[in-house]
Amino acid sequence: MNKNVKLTKIMVVTIMIALDIVLSPIFRIEGMAPMSSVMNIIAGVILGPVYAVVMAVVTGIIRMLMLGIPPLALTGSFFGAFGAGILYKYGRNMYWSMFGEFLGTGIIGSLISVPVMVWFTGQQQNLYWFVYTPRFVGATIIGSVIAYFALVNLLKVNSFKEIQGMFVG
C-alpha cells in the first residue's frame, strides 16, 4: 500500500473520531447519543467494518475518559459500527448500513449493556434486559434519519467517493 494512502486513511479515521467526539455531546438527548449513530453509519459507508470499529472504540474510550460517560459508550458504538460496516460491505447500500446500526446498537448493544452495567456499577437493582433498548433504538432511528440526509449529499461529492474507494473499494 502506498504511503500516501496509509496517511490518508489515518487522517480520515482521525477526523471521523474528532467529529464523533465533538458532535455527540452537543447533539445529545438525555440517555441517547444519536450523533454517535450518525457517525457509525457514515463510517460504515466510508470506512468499512474494520476502520469503523476502530473509530467507534477509540471514540468510546476517549468519551469515557474525558466526558465521564459509562461503558455504554463502547457497548453501543462497537456493535453498531460493526453492523453498519459489515452490512454495507455486503449490501452496498446506505440502507443496509442503517439497518446494521439499528441491529448493532439498538438491539445487540442495548442487550450487552445490561451485564456490562451490572459489572460496572456492582448493582442489579431495577435493571432488566430491555432497559436500554428504547433509548438505543430511538437514538439509532434519529441517527439514521440524519445520516440519510448527510449521505445523500456526501455521495454526490467526487472526493468523498475517492476516499470511500480507498477503504471499501
Short mmCIF file of C-alpha atoms in Angstrom, two decimals, residues 4-133:
data_model
loop_
_atom_site.label_atom_id
_atom_site.label_comp_id
_atom_site.label_asym_id
_atom_site.label_seq_id
_atom_site.Cartn_x
_atom_site.Cartn_y
_atom_site.Cartn_z
CA ASN A 4 0.07 8.46 0.89
CA VAL A 5 -2.89 6.07 1.00
CA LYS A 6 -1.93 4.92 4.51
CA LEU A 7 -1.56 8.50 5.68
CA THR A 8 -4.87 9.48 4.10
CA LYS A 9 -6.62 6.57 5.82
CA ILE A 10 -5.17 7.56 9.20
CA MET A 11 -6.22 11.18 8.65
CA VAL A 12 -9.77 10.25 7.62
CA VAL A 13 -10.24 7.94 10.62
CA THR A 14 -8.81 10.63 12.91
CA ILE A 15 -11.19 13.24 11.51
CA MET A 16 -14.14 10.85 11.98
CA ILE A 17 -13.06 10.27 15.61
CA ALA A 18 -12.79 14.02 16.21
CA LEU A 19 -16.21 14.68 14.66
CA ASP A 20 -17.81 11.94 16.75
CA ILE A 21 -16.24 13.25 19.97
CA VAL A 22 -17.28 16.84 19.27
CA LEU A 23 -20.77 16.22 17.87
CA SER A 24 -22.00 13.52 20.28
CA PRO A 25 -22.20 15.71 23.41
CA ILE A 26 -23.54 18.73 21.51
CA PHE A 27 -26.49 16.97 19.88
CA ARG A 28 -27.40 14.73 22.79
CA ILE A 29 -30.79 13.75 24.14
CA GLU A 30 -30.72 12.50 27.73
CA GLY A 31 -29.79 8.84 27.64
CA MET A 32 -29.38 8.87 23.85
CA ALA A 33 -26.48 9.64 21.54
CA PRO A 34 -27.99 9.97 18.05
CA MET A 35 -24.87 11.64 16.61
CA SER A 36 -22.86 8.58 17.52
CA SER A 37 -25.27 6.58 15.34
CA VAL A 38 -24.84 9.12 12.54
CA MET A 39 -21.08 8.75 12.70
CA ASN A 40 -21.29 4.94 12.86
CA ILE A 41 -23.45 4.84 9.73
CA ILE A 42 -21.25 7.27 7.83
CA ALA A 43 -18.17 5.34 8.98
CA GLY A 44 -19.76 2.08 7.86
CA VAL A 45 -20.31 3.54 4.39
CA ILE A 46 -16.93 5.30 4.10
CA LEU A 47 -14.55 3.18 6.14
CA GLY A 48 -15.95 -0.34 6.08
CA PRO A 49 -16.29 -2.61 9.12
CA VAL A 50 -12.70 -2.71 10.42
CA TYR A 51 -11.96 1.00 10.38
CA ALA A 52 -15.49 1.85 11.54
CA VAL A 53 -14.97 -0.34 14.62
CA VAL A 54 -11.57 1.24 15.27
CA MET A 55 -13.19 4.67 15.06
CA ALA A 56 -16.02 3.67 17.39
CA VAL A 57 -13.78 2.04 20.01
CA VAL A 58 -11.28 4.92 20.11
CA THR A 59 -14.13 7.42 20.27
CA GLY A 60 -15.85 5.47 23.05
CA ILE A 61 -12.69 5.26 25.13
CA ILE A 62 -11.99 8.98 24.71
CA ARG A 63 -15.59 9.86 25.59
CA MET A 64 -15.42 7.63 28.67
CA LEU A 65 -12.13 9.16 29.85
CA MET A 66 -12.79 12.81 29.01
CA LEU A 67 -16.55 13.14 29.41
CA GLY A 68 -17.19 10.61 32.17
CA ILE A 69 -19.58 8.55 30.07
CA PRO A 70 -20.14 4.99 31.36
CA PRO A 71 -19.19 1.90 29.30
CA LEU A 72 -22.43 2.36 27.34
CA ALA A 73 -20.25 4.49 25.03
CA LEU A 74 -18.49 1.30 23.99
CA THR A 75 -21.26 -1.29 24.00
CA GLY A 76 -23.50 0.70 21.69
CA SER A 77 -20.89 2.08 19.36
CA PHE A 78 -18.82 -1.08 18.87
CA PHE A 79 -21.67 -3.31 17.74
CA GLY A 80 -23.33 -0.51 15.79
CA ALA A 81 -20.19 0.40 13.85
CA PHE A 82 -19.51 -3.26 13.09
CA GLY A 83 -23.10 -3.83 11.96
CA ALA A 84 -23.14 -0.69 9.84
CA GLY A 85 -19.84 -1.57 8.21
CA ILE A 86 -20.43 -5.26 7.60
CA LEU A 87 -23.94 -4.85 6.21
CA TYR A 88 -22.78 -2.03 3.94
CA LYS A 89 -19.92 -4.21 2.74
CA TYR A 90 -22.29 -6.94 1.61
CA GLY A 91 -25.35 -4.86 0.72
CA ARG A 92 -23.51 -1.89 -0.90
CA ASN A 93 -26.35 0.40 0.10
CA MET A 94 -26.64 3.02 2.84
CA TYR A 95 -29.95 1.48 3.93
CA TRP A 96 -28.08 -1.71 4.83
CA SER A 97 -25.65 0.38 6.87
CA MET A 98 -28.56 1.99 8.71
CA PHE A 99 -30.09 -1.42 9.37
CA GLY A 100 -26.72 -2.67 10.65
CA GLU A 101 -26.54 0.27 13.04
CA PHE A 102 -30.08 -0.44 14.20
CA LEU A 103 -29.31 -4.12 14.86
CA GLY A 104 -25.85 -3.47 16.30
CA THR A 105 -26.57 -0.55 18.60
CA GLY A 106 -30.34 -0.69 19.03
CA ILE A 107 -30.68 -4.41 19.72
CA ILE A 108 -27.33 -6.13 20.40
CA GLY A 109 -25.63 -3.13 22.06
CA SER A 110 -28.61 -2.44 24.30
CA LEU A 111 -28.77 -6.06 25.46
CA ILE A 112 -24.99 -6.34 26.04
CA SER A 113 -25.13 -3.09 28.05
CA VAL A 114 -27.13 -4.71 30.84
CA PRO A 115 -24.47 -7.18 32.10
CA VAL A 116 -21.74 -4.59 31.43
CA MET A 117 -23.51 -2.01 33.60
CA VAL A 118 -24.21 -4.60 36.32
CA TRP A 119 -20.47 -5.34 36.35
CA PHE A 120 -19.57 -1.62 36.17
CA THR A 121 -21.89 -0.48 38.97
CA GLY A 122 -21.93 -3.67 41.01
CA GLN A 123 -25.72 -3.37 41.33
CA GLN A 124 -28.54 -5.13 39.60
CA GLN A 125 -31.40 -3.12 41.05
CA ASN A 126 -34.02 -2.07 38.54
CA LEU A 127 -32.09 -3.47 35.58
CA TYR A 128 -33.93 -5.76 33.22
CA TRP A 129 -32.77 -6.96 29.82
CA PHE A 130 -34.55 -4.33 27.72
CA VAL A 131 -33.91 -1.32 29.96
CA TYR A 132 -31.60 0.36 27.43
CA THR A 133 -33.36 -0.81 24.27
#
